[in-house]
Amino acid sequence: MSRIVLGVAGGIAAYKGCELLRRLTTAGHDVTVVPTAAALQFVGASTWAALSGKPVSTEVWDDVHQVRHVLLGQEADLVFVAPVTADLLARAAAGRADDLLTNVLLTAHGPVVFAPAMHTEMWGHAATRANVDLLRQRGTVVIDPDSGRLTGPDSGPGRLPEPDELYAIATSILDRPATARTAAARDLAGLTVAVSAGGTREHLDPVRFVGNSSSGLMGWALARAAALRGARVRLVAANVTLPPPAGAEVEHVTSTAEMGHAMGVAAKDADLVVMAAAPADFAPATTSATKIKKQGDTGLRVDLVQTADVLAGLVAARTDPAQILVGFAAETPTADRSLAQLGAAKLERKGCDLLVVNDVSGGNVFGRSDNEVILLDRNRASGPFAGSKDVLAHDIWDAALELRARR
Ligand code: CTP
């Protein structure tokens, strides 16, 4: 259980903060909500108090004898502010302490994360840009807003990411506070990454397919971590129904051939490419345009053909020698072939630069939020790395960046 301060500034997206609060408290965290006075115009103090189970104040003058304006920040494992307005960015950048939330920001000992939401013009304004740059230089994590429908008829960058995404970012930073440093430093800024996620499906007829149970969670975690660290993120998703990760451009595909094409385009001028998807290796030799009827008692014999290997295609098509290609390997080690041996053989066969190897004996990876992997490149094996897929995603980007630096 962690101690969290959830700051809320005065924007319409404050309603998404309620859902985030619920997710955090359901997970067992101790959350104190600190809204600004303007935030209460959108969601009232009684909602925050009921959902957090704690009193709510906006000013430093309540419970002065407890010195809450200092203690709240000092004791928090994480200060997460969602939504953050242009006004709060300006006040935080200037170091003002004119309400309880800004006092908490000035006394925080742990990571501070801002999730801004505002109109596109405000987000793009030179004053806001300068405030964001300054806050990031000082170590505050500022999440780029999503693009999409804003309040009123407008659309563009400025939307608060969905509560599930905010929750994933909050918990990844609680799991490993050091990720806040790389996120604030934006060490992937200027780089483009292409990531595949999910499991492809090969249709037998309009309703049946050959597929696998990949959830897309690992690819989502990679996309989320890269966006947080400042990369331009292209995500090719096969049959994933999760809400889009904050800051990623998502393209949806169904089959391995579609994934091959979409990843070919996404990877063309990308600096780092990760094939986290589980493409179906086999496809029915023919696809029926109509639903195949039962064949009496005889059953149905299906011929399967092998699909193209997307990763091998990306290796063959690589034109930029500095591009780093990362593959995943799902292996079931045996008494005579260890995980590392199976991984080394696959790294050689695939021709990629880095392989993330995990043990899928017993099907114990799909849909889980945590995992254990080893990382293999041509010169060395590292790990095991264990933890949530969000934390592992940061390890994978660290290793890919290091390989790139050695090129
Ligand atoms: N992969 C791919 N195209 C395929 C199959 C797999 O690009 N048609 C990629 C996966 O995204 C992963 C890597 O190749 O990054 C290894 O996947 P894995 O299923 O472990 O290996 P396979 O190539 O399918 O080999 P095998 O089934 O023989 O272990």
Short mmCIF file of C-alpha atoms and ligand atoms in Angstrom, two decimals:
data_model
loop_
_atom_site.label_atom_id
_atom_site.label_comp_id
_atom_site.label_asym_id
_atom_site.label_seq_id
_atom_site.Cartn_x
_atom_site.Cartn_y
_atom_site.Cartn_z
CA MET A 1 0.00 0.00 0.00
CA SER A 2 1.37 3.41 -0.97
CA ARG A 3 0.54 6.87 0.20
CA ILE A 4 -0.63 9.01 -2.71
CA VAL A 5 -1.73 12.62 -3.04
CA LEU A 6 -4.15 12.99 -5.94
CA GLY A 7 -4.14 16.64 -6.99
CA VAL A 8 -7.00 17.90 -9.12
CA ALA A 9 -7.04 21.23 -10.96
CA GLY A 10 -10.03 23.07 -12.41
CA GLY A 11 -10.80 21.40 -15.71
CA ILE A 12 -13.79 19.50 -17.02
CA ALA A 13 -11.63 16.34 -17.11
CA ALA A 14 -11.75 16.32 -13.29
CA TYR A 15 -14.53 13.73 -13.66
CA LYS A 16 -11.92 11.24 -14.95
CA GLY A 17 -10.01 11.84 -11.70
CA CYS A 18 -12.92 10.20 -9.83
CA GLU A 19 -12.41 6.96 -11.74
CA LEU A 20 -8.65 7.14 -11.21
CA LEU A 21 -9.22 7.68 -7.48
CA ARG A 22 -11.51 4.65 -7.38
CA ARG A 23 -8.93 2.46 -9.13
CA LEU A 24 -6.20 3.59 -6.71
CA THR A 25 -8.26 3.04 -3.56
CA THR A 26 -9.58 -0.33 -4.81
CA ALA A 27 -5.95 -1.41 -5.25
CA GLY A 28 -5.50 -0.62 -1.55
CA HIS A 29 -3.62 2.68 -1.76
CA ASP A 30 -4.10 5.43 0.79
CA VAL A 31 -5.14 8.43 -1.31
CA THR A 32 -5.61 12.01 -0.13
CA VAL A 33 -7.33 14.24 -2.67
CA VAL A 34 -6.14 17.84 -2.86
CA PRO A 35 -8.27 19.80 -5.34
CA THR A 36 -7.78 23.43 -6.26
CA ALA A 37 -10.71 25.75 -5.48
CA ALA A 38 -11.47 25.83 -9.22
CA ALA A 39 -11.58 22.01 -9.37
CA LEU A 40 -14.54 22.07 -6.98
CA GLN A 41 -16.52 23.95 -9.67
CA PHE A 42 -16.43 20.69 -11.65
CA VAL A 43 -16.52 17.92 -9.01
CA GLY A 44 -17.60 18.74 -5.46
CA ALA A 45 -15.68 18.12 -2.25
CA SER A 46 -18.23 15.56 -1.07
CA THR A 47 -17.51 13.32 -4.09
CA TRP A 48 -13.77 13.37 -3.37
CA ALA A 49 -14.32 12.85 0.36
CA ALA A 50 -16.71 9.92 -0.18
CA LEU A 51 -14.47 8.20 -2.75
CA SER A 52 -11.26 8.67 -0.77
CA GLY A 53 -12.71 8.22 2.70
CA LYS A 54 -10.83 11.33 3.85
CA PRO A 55 -11.61 14.99 4.44
CA VAL A 56 -10.87 17.30 1.53
CA SER A 57 -9.48 20.81 1.69
CA THR A 58 -8.17 23.24 -0.87
CA GLU A 59 -6.50 25.78 1.42
CA VAL A 60 -3.67 25.70 3.93
CA TRP A 61 -5.87 27.19 6.65
CA ASP A 62 -7.71 23.95 7.51
CA ASP A 63 -6.22 21.83 10.31
CA VAL A 64 -3.25 24.23 10.59
CA HIS A 65 -2.08 22.54 13.81
CA GLN A 66 -1.35 19.37 11.77
CA VAL A 67 0.90 21.35 9.36
CA ARG A 68 -0.79 19.41 6.52
CA HIS A 69 0.57 21.72 3.83
CA VAL A 70 4.04 20.36 4.59
CA LEU A 71 3.33 16.82 5.80
CA LEU A 72 1.15 15.76 2.86
CA GLY A 73 3.92 16.35 0.33
CA GLN A 74 6.72 15.07 2.56
CA GLU A 75 4.96 11.79 3.31
CA ALA A 76 3.58 11.00 -0.15
CA ASP A 77 5.14 8.13 -2.14
CA LEU A 78 3.63 9.79 -5.22
CA VAL A 79 1.95 13.09 -6.02
CA PHE A 80 -0.20 12.58 -9.10
CA VAL A 81 -2.12 15.56 -10.49
CA ALA A 82 -4.91 14.94 -13.01
CA PRO A 83 -6.08 17.05 -14.67
CA VAL A 84 -3.47 19.80 -14.66
CA THR A 85 -4.56 23.13 -16.17
CA ALA A 86 -2.43 25.78 -17.90
CA ASP A 87 -2.88 27.87 -14.76
CA LEU A 88 -1.55 25.15 -12.44
CA LEU A 89 1.42 24.54 -14.78
CA ALA A 90 2.23 28.26 -14.55
CA ARG A 91 1.86 28.37 -10.79
CA ALA A 92 3.96 25.22 -10.32
CA ALA A 93 6.67 26.46 -12.71
CA ALA A 94 6.81 29.79 -10.85
CA GLY A 95 7.05 27.97 -7.51
CA ARG A 96 3.98 29.66 -6.07
CA ALA A 97 2.40 28.42 -2.86
CA ASP A 98 -1.01 30.04 -2.93
CA ASP A 99 -3.17 27.02 -2.11
CA LEU A 100 -2.79 23.59 -0.51
CA LEU A 101 -1.95 21.79 -3.79
CA THR A 102 0.92 24.11 -4.71
CA ASN A 103 2.26 23.77 -1.15
CA VAL A 104 2.19 19.99 -1.57
CA LEU A 105 4.11 20.31 -4.86
CA LEU A 106 6.82 22.37 -3.16
CA THR A 107 7.25 19.93 -0.28
CA ALA A 108 7.00 16.61 -2.19
CA HIS A 109 9.86 14.22 -1.48
CA GLY A 110 8.72 11.52 -3.95
CA PRO A 111 7.92 11.61 -7.68
CA VAL A 112 5.49 14.23 -8.98
CA VAL A 113 3.44 13.43 -12.09
CA PHE A 114 1.33 15.93 -14.02
CA ALA A 115 -1.38 14.87 -16.48
CA PRO A 116 -2.38 18.07 -18.30
CA ALA A 117 -5.72 18.60 -20.04
CA MET A 118 -6.61 21.82 -21.81
CA HIS A 119 -7.51 23.27 -25.16
CA THR A 120 -4.98 22.72 -27.96
CA GLU A 121 -4.15 26.44 -28.19
CA MET A 122 -3.36 26.59 -24.48
CA TRP A 123 -1.21 23.42 -24.64
CA GLY A 124 0.67 24.75 -27.67
CA HIS A 125 1.13 28.30 -26.31
CA ALA A 126 4.77 29.35 -25.86
CA ALA A 127 4.15 30.13 -22.18
CA THR A 128 2.78 26.64 -21.51
CA ARG A 129 5.56 24.99 -23.50
CA ALA A 130 8.17 26.89 -21.49
CA ASN A 131 6.47 25.94 -18.21
CA VAL A 132 6.36 22.26 -19.21
CA ASP A 133 10.05 22.31 -20.22
CA LEU A 134 11.03 23.93 -16.95
CA LEU A 135 9.02 21.47 -14.85
CA ARG A 136 10.52 18.51 -16.73
CA GLN A 137 14.04 19.89 -16.22
CA ARG A 138 13.29 19.95 -12.50
CA GLY A 139 12.25 16.29 -12.53
CA THR A 140 8.46 16.54 -12.74
CA VAL A 141 6.90 13.95 -15.06
CA VAL A 142 4.56 15.76 -17.46
CA ILE A 143 2.45 13.33 -19.51
CA ASP A 144 1.64 14.52 -23.02
CA PRO A 145 -2.13 14.81 -23.45
CA ASP A 146 -3.99 12.64 -25.93
CA SER A 147 -5.41 13.97 -29.17
CA GLY A 148 -9.13 13.80 -29.74
CA ARG A 149 -12.42 15.40 -28.90
CA LEU A 150 -12.11 18.32 -26.45
CA THR A 151 -14.82 20.20 -24.59
CA GLY A 152 -17.19 21.70 -27.15
CA PRO A 153 -16.87 20.94 -30.86
CA ASP A 154 -13.05 21.19 -31.05
CA SER A 155 -10.61 18.35 -31.31
CA GLY A 156 -6.81 18.16 -31.14
CA PRO A 157 -4.09 17.52 -28.54
CA GLY A 158 -5.30 18.33 -25.04
CA ARG A 159 -7.42 15.43 -23.84
CA LEU A 160 -6.69 13.82 -20.51
CA PRO A 161 -5.70 10.16 -21.12
CA GLU A 162 -8.23 7.58 -19.94
CA PRO A 163 -8.23 6.63 -16.22
CA ASP A 164 -6.86 3.13 -17.00
CA GLU A 165 -3.84 4.72 -18.65
CA LEU A 166 -3.30 7.17 -15.79
CA TYR A 167 -3.59 4.29 -13.34
CA ALA A 168 -0.99 2.26 -15.28
CA ILE A 169 1.44 5.20 -15.25
CA ALA A 170 0.88 5.86 -11.54
CA THR A 171 1.44 2.23 -10.55
CA SER A 172 4.52 1.84 -12.78
CA ILE A 173 6.11 4.81 -11.03
CA LEU A 174 5.14 3.45 -7.61
CA ASP A 175 6.62 0.06 -8.59
CA ARG A 176 9.85 1.68 -9.66
CA PRO A 177 10.23 5.37 -8.70
CA ALA A 178 13.42 5.66 -10.83
CA THR A 179 11.25 5.53 -13.97
CA ALA A 180 10.08 9.04 -13.03
CA ARG A 181 13.62 10.29 -13.67
CA THR A 182 13.84 8.88 -17.20
CA ALA A 183 10.29 10.03 -17.93
CA ALA A 184 11.09 13.59 -16.80
CA ALA A 185 14.42 13.54 -18.67
CA ARG A 186 12.61 12.45 -21.88
CA ASP A 187 15.53 10.27 -22.89
CA LEU A 188 13.65 8.97 -25.98
CA ALA A 189 12.78 12.48 -27.24
CA GLY A 190 13.50 12.87 -30.94
CA LEU A 191 13.28 9.10 -31.52
CA THR A 192 10.49 7.24 -33.29
CA VAL A 193 9.57 3.79 -32.04
CA ALA A 194 7.37 1.16 -33.68
CA VAL A 195 5.77 -1.47 -31.47
CA SER A 196 3.48 -4.38 -32.31
CA ALA A 197 1.01 -5.79 -29.80
CA GLY A 198 -1.67 -8.45 -29.45
CA GLY A 199 -2.26 -11.67 -31.33
CA THR A 200 -3.13 -11.95 -35.01
CA ARG A 201 -6.06 -14.02 -36.29
CA GLU A 202 -6.26 -16.06 -39.45
CA HIS A 203 -9.83 -16.55 -40.52
CA LEU A 204 -11.23 -19.88 -41.61
CA ASP A 205 -14.58 -18.31 -42.38
CA PRO A 206 -16.33 -15.08 -41.27
CA VAL A 207 -16.77 -16.32 -37.68
CA ARG A 208 -13.90 -18.74 -36.96
CA PHE A 209 -10.19 -18.12 -36.80
CA VAL A 210 -6.83 -19.61 -35.84
CA GLY A 211 -5.34 -17.32 -33.21
CA ASN A 212 -3.80 -17.10 -29.75
CA SER A 213 -4.64 -15.54 -26.43
CA SER A 214 -2.11 -12.69 -26.43
CA SER A 215 -3.66 -9.81 -24.48
CA GLY A 216 -1.60 -6.92 -25.88
CA LEU A 217 -0.58 -5.85 -22.35
CA MET A 218 3.18 -6.04 -23.05
CA GLY A 219 2.96 -4.02 -26.27
CA TRP A 220 0.72 -1.49 -24.50
CA ALA A 221 3.25 -1.19 -21.67
CA LEU A 222 6.07 -0.63 -24.19
CA ALA A 223 4.08 2.04 -26.03
CA ARG A 224 3.13 3.76 -22.78
CA ALA A 225 6.70 3.76 -21.44
CA ALA A 226 8.14 5.06 -24.72
CA ALA A 227 5.59 7.88 -24.95
CA LEU A 228 6.28 8.81 -21.33
CA ARG A 229 9.99 9.04 -22.17
CA GLY A 230 9.27 11.38 -25.08
CA ALA A 231 9.32 9.09 -28.14
CA ARG A 232 6.99 9.33 -31.09
CA VAL A 233 5.14 6.03 -30.79
CA ARG A 234 3.58 4.01 -33.60
CA LEU A 235 1.64 1.06 -32.26
CA VAL A 236 0.33 -1.71 -34.51
CA ALA A 237 -2.31 -3.63 -32.57
CA ALA A 238 -3.80 -6.98 -33.48
CA ASN A 239 -7.16 -7.66 -31.88
CA VAL A 240 -6.55 -5.69 -28.67
CA THR A 241 -9.56 -4.07 -27.02
CA LEU A 242 -7.71 -2.03 -24.38
CA PRO A 243 -8.07 1.79 -24.46
CA PRO A 244 -5.20 3.33 -26.48
CA PRO A 245 -2.02 4.02 -24.50
CA ALA A 246 -1.47 7.70 -23.78
CA GLY A 247 0.38 9.44 -26.60
CA ALA A 248 0.55 6.57 -29.13
CA GLU A 249 -0.62 6.51 -32.77
CA VAL A 250 -2.50 3.22 -33.03
CA GLU A 251 -3.22 1.18 -36.15
CA HIS A 252 -5.47 -1.87 -35.79
CA VAL A 253 -4.89 -5.02 -37.85
CA THR A 254 -6.28 -8.55 -37.83
CA SER A 255 -3.98 -11.01 -39.66
CA THR A 256 -0.24 -11.67 -39.75
CA ALA A 257 -0.06 -10.40 -43.34
CA GLU A 258 -1.76 -7.12 -42.31
CA MET A 259 0.62 -6.83 -39.37
CA GLY A 260 3.58 -7.42 -41.71
CA HIS A 261 2.43 -4.60 -43.95
CA ALA A 262 1.60 -2.16 -41.12
CA MET A 263 4.86 -2.85 -39.26
CA GLY A 264 6.79 -2.45 -42.52
CA VAL A 265 5.38 1.06 -42.85
CA ALA A 266 5.72 1.92 -39.13
CA ALA A 267 9.30 0.64 -38.90
CA LYS A 268 10.57 2.24 -42.11
CA ASP A 269 12.11 5.34 -40.50
CA ALA A 270 11.82 4.22 -36.86
CA ASP A 271 14.85 4.22 -34.58
CA LEU A 272 13.71 1.39 -32.30
CA VAL A 273 11.35 -1.40 -33.34
CA VAL A 274 9.83 -3.99 -31.00
CA MET A 275 7.83 -7.02 -32.14
CA ALA A 276 5.92 -7.73 -28.94
CA ALA A 277 2.93 -9.19 -30.81
CA ALA A 278 2.22 -12.89 -31.12
CA PRO A 279 1.52 -13.33 -34.83
CA ALA A 280 -0.31 -16.53 -35.71
CA ASP A 281 2.29 -18.81 -37.30
CA PHE A 282 -0.26 -20.79 -39.29
CA ALA A 283 -3.21 -19.75 -41.42
CA PRO A 284 -5.89 -21.85 -43.09
CA ALA A 285 -4.83 -22.55 -46.67
CA THR A 286 -8.20 -21.21 -47.85
CA THR A 287 -10.72 -18.87 -46.26
CA SER A 288 -14.40 -19.43 -46.90
CA ALA A 289 -16.43 -16.29 -47.61
CA THR A 290 -19.47 -17.95 -46.02
CA LYS A 291 -19.81 -19.74 -42.70
CA ILE A 292 -18.68 -23.36 -42.99
CA LYS A 293 -21.59 -25.67 -42.11
CA LYS A 294 -21.23 -28.78 -39.96
CA GLN A 295 -20.19 -31.73 -42.11
CA GLY A 296 -22.47 -34.40 -40.66
CA ASP A 297 -20.43 -36.58 -38.28
CA THR A 298 -17.23 -36.47 -40.29
CA GLY A 299 -15.68 -33.38 -38.66
CA LEU A 300 -13.61 -30.93 -40.67
CA ARG A 301 -10.06 -31.32 -41.91
CA VAL A 302 -8.23 -27.99 -42.26
CA ASP A 303 -4.96 -27.48 -44.11
CA LEU A 304 -2.76 -24.84 -42.50
CA VAL A 305 0.07 -22.99 -44.22
CA GLN A 306 2.85 -21.09 -42.48
CA THR A 307 2.53 -17.29 -42.36
CA ALA A 308 5.37 -14.93 -43.22
CA ASP A 309 7.72 -14.07 -40.35
CA VAL A 310 7.16 -10.36 -39.69
CA LEU A 311 10.32 -9.84 -37.63
CA ALA A 312 12.53 -11.59 -40.20
CA GLY A 313 10.93 -9.35 -42.86
CA LEU A 314 11.76 -6.24 -40.82
CA VAL A 315 15.37 -7.41 -40.39
CA ALA A 316 15.67 -7.98 -44.16
CA ALA A 317 14.10 -4.59 -44.99
CA ARG A 318 16.26 -2.57 -42.59
CA THR A 319 18.05 0.25 -44.39
CA ASP A 320 19.29 2.27 -41.39
CA PRO A 321 22.17 0.36 -39.75
CA ALA A 322 21.55 2.29 -36.52
CA GLN A 323 17.99 0.93 -36.24
CA ILE A 324 17.57 -1.48 -33.32
CA LEU A 325 15.18 -4.41 -33.83
CA VAL A 326 13.85 -6.21 -30.78
CA GLY A 327 12.05 -9.54 -30.80
CA PHE A 328 10.28 -11.58 -28.16
CA ALA A 329 10.68 -15.28 -27.68
CA ALA A 330 8.09 -17.45 -26.04
CA GLU A 331 9.88 -20.65 -25.05
CA THR A 332 9.22 -23.80 -23.07
CA PRO A 333 12.62 -24.95 -21.73
CA THR A 334 13.33 -28.65 -21.29
CA ALA A 335 15.86 -30.64 -19.27
CA ASP A 336 18.38 -30.53 -22.11
CA ARG A 337 17.72 -27.01 -23.53
CA SER A 338 17.64 -24.06 -21.15
CA LEU A 339 15.74 -20.78 -21.68
CA ALA A 340 19.00 -18.99 -22.56
CA GLN A 341 20.02 -21.69 -25.07
CA LEU A 342 16.64 -21.62 -26.80
CA GLY A 343 16.78 -17.80 -26.83
CA ALA A 344 20.31 -17.69 -28.29
CA ALA A 345 19.27 -20.02 -31.12
CA LYS A 346 16.23 -17.84 -31.87
CA LEU A 347 18.27 -14.61 -31.79
CA GLU A 348 20.58 -16.13 -34.39
CA ARG A 349 17.69 -17.42 -36.52
CA LYS A 350 15.73 -14.16 -36.43
CA GLY A 351 18.70 -11.85 -36.95
CA CYS A 352 17.36 -9.15 -34.61
CA ASP A 353 19.57 -7.18 -32.18
CA LEU A 354 17.88 -7.94 -28.89
CA LEU A 355 15.61 -10.76 -27.79
CA VAL A 356 13.28 -10.66 -24.78
CA VAL A 357 12.98 -14.28 -23.74
CA ASN A 358 10.20 -15.56 -21.52
CA ASP A 359 9.23 -18.94 -20.26
CA VAL A 360 5.66 -19.76 -21.31
CA SER A 361 5.57 -23.25 -19.81
CA GLY A 362 1.99 -23.79 -18.66
CA GLY A 363 0.78 -20.74 -20.63
CA ASN A 364 1.56 -18.56 -17.65
CA VAL A 365 2.19 -15.21 -19.41
CA PHE A 366 -0.83 -14.16 -21.43
CA GLY A 367 -3.12 -11.68 -19.72
CA ARG A 368 -0.93 -11.36 -16.62
CA SER A 369 0.25 -7.94 -15.59
CA ASP A 370 3.70 -9.15 -14.46
CA ASN A 371 6.37 -11.33 -16.01
CA GLU A 372 9.98 -12.50 -15.78
CA VAL A 373 12.33 -12.30 -18.76
CA ILE A 374 15.97 -12.47 -19.77
CA LEU A 375 17.41 -10.09 -22.36
CA LEU A 376 19.82 -11.45 -24.95
CA ASP A 377 21.94 -9.58 -27.44
CA ARG A 378 24.82 -10.91 -29.54
CA ASN A 379 27.35 -10.34 -26.78
CA ARG A 380 25.59 -11.04 -23.54
CA ALA A 381 22.62 -12.22 -21.58
CA SER A 382 21.19 -10.07 -18.79
CA GLY A 383 18.53 -10.65 -16.20
CA PRO A 384 16.35 -12.20 -15.09
CA PHE A 385 14.24 -9.05 -14.98
CA ALA A 386 11.04 -9.51 -13.03
CA GLY A 387 8.15 -7.20 -12.36
CA SER A 388 5.10 -5.65 -13.89
CA LYS A 389 5.00 -5.45 -17.68
CA ASP A 390 5.20 -1.64 -17.31
CA VAL A 391 8.45 -1.88 -15.37
CA LEU A 392 9.86 -4.49 -17.79
CA ALA A 393 8.98 -2.18 -20.68
CA HIS A 394 11.38 0.41 -19.22
CA ASP A 395 14.11 -2.28 -18.91
CA ILE A 396 13.61 -3.20 -22.57
CA TRP A 397 13.86 0.44 -23.74
CA ASP A 398 16.97 0.90 -21.55
CA ALA A 399 18.62 -2.12 -23.20
CA ALA A 400 17.59 -1.00 -26.72
CA LEU A 401 18.95 2.51 -26.08
CA GLU A 402 22.20 1.11 -24.77
CA LEU A 403 22.62 -1.07 -27.88
CA ARG A 404 21.91 1.97 -30.05
CA ALA A 405 24.55 3.99 -28.22
CA ARG A 406 27.09 1.20 -28.84
CA ARG A 407 26.44 1.19 -32.62
N1 CTP B 1 7.14 -13.32 -35.04
C1 CTP B 1 6.92 -12.68 -36.25
N2 CTP B 1 6.19 -13.28 -37.21
C2 CTP B 1 5.68 -14.51 -37.04
C3 CTP B 1 5.91 -15.18 -35.82
C4 CTP B 1 6.66 -14.56 -34.83
O1 CTP B 1 7.40 -11.57 -36.42
N3 CTP B 1 4.96 -15.07 -38.01
C5 CTP B 1 7.93 -12.62 -34.02
C6 CTP B 1 7.26 -12.41 -32.69
O2 CTP B 1 6.59 -11.17 -32.64
C7 CTP B 1 8.43 -12.43 -31.72
C8 CTP B 1 9.42 -13.36 -32.40
O3 CTP B 1 9.04 -13.42 -33.77
O4 CTP B 1 9.02 -11.16 -31.61
C9 CTP B 1 9.48 -14.76 -31.86
O5 CTP B 1 8.20 -15.32 -31.75
P1 CTP B 1 8.03 -16.83 -31.27
O6 CTP B 1 6.59 -17.20 -31.34
O7 CTP B 1 8.74 -17.05 -29.98
O8 CTP B 1 8.88 -17.60 -32.32
P2 CTP B 1 8.59 -18.25 -33.70
O9 CTP B 1 9.27 -17.47 -34.76
O10 CTP B 1 7.12 -18.44 -33.89
O11 CTP B 1 9.38 -19.61 -33.56
P3 CTP B 1 8.95 -21.02 -32.89
O12 CTP B 1 7.47 -21.09 -32.90
O13 CTP B 1 9.63 -22.00 -33.77
O14 CTP B 1 9.54 -20.99 -31.51
#
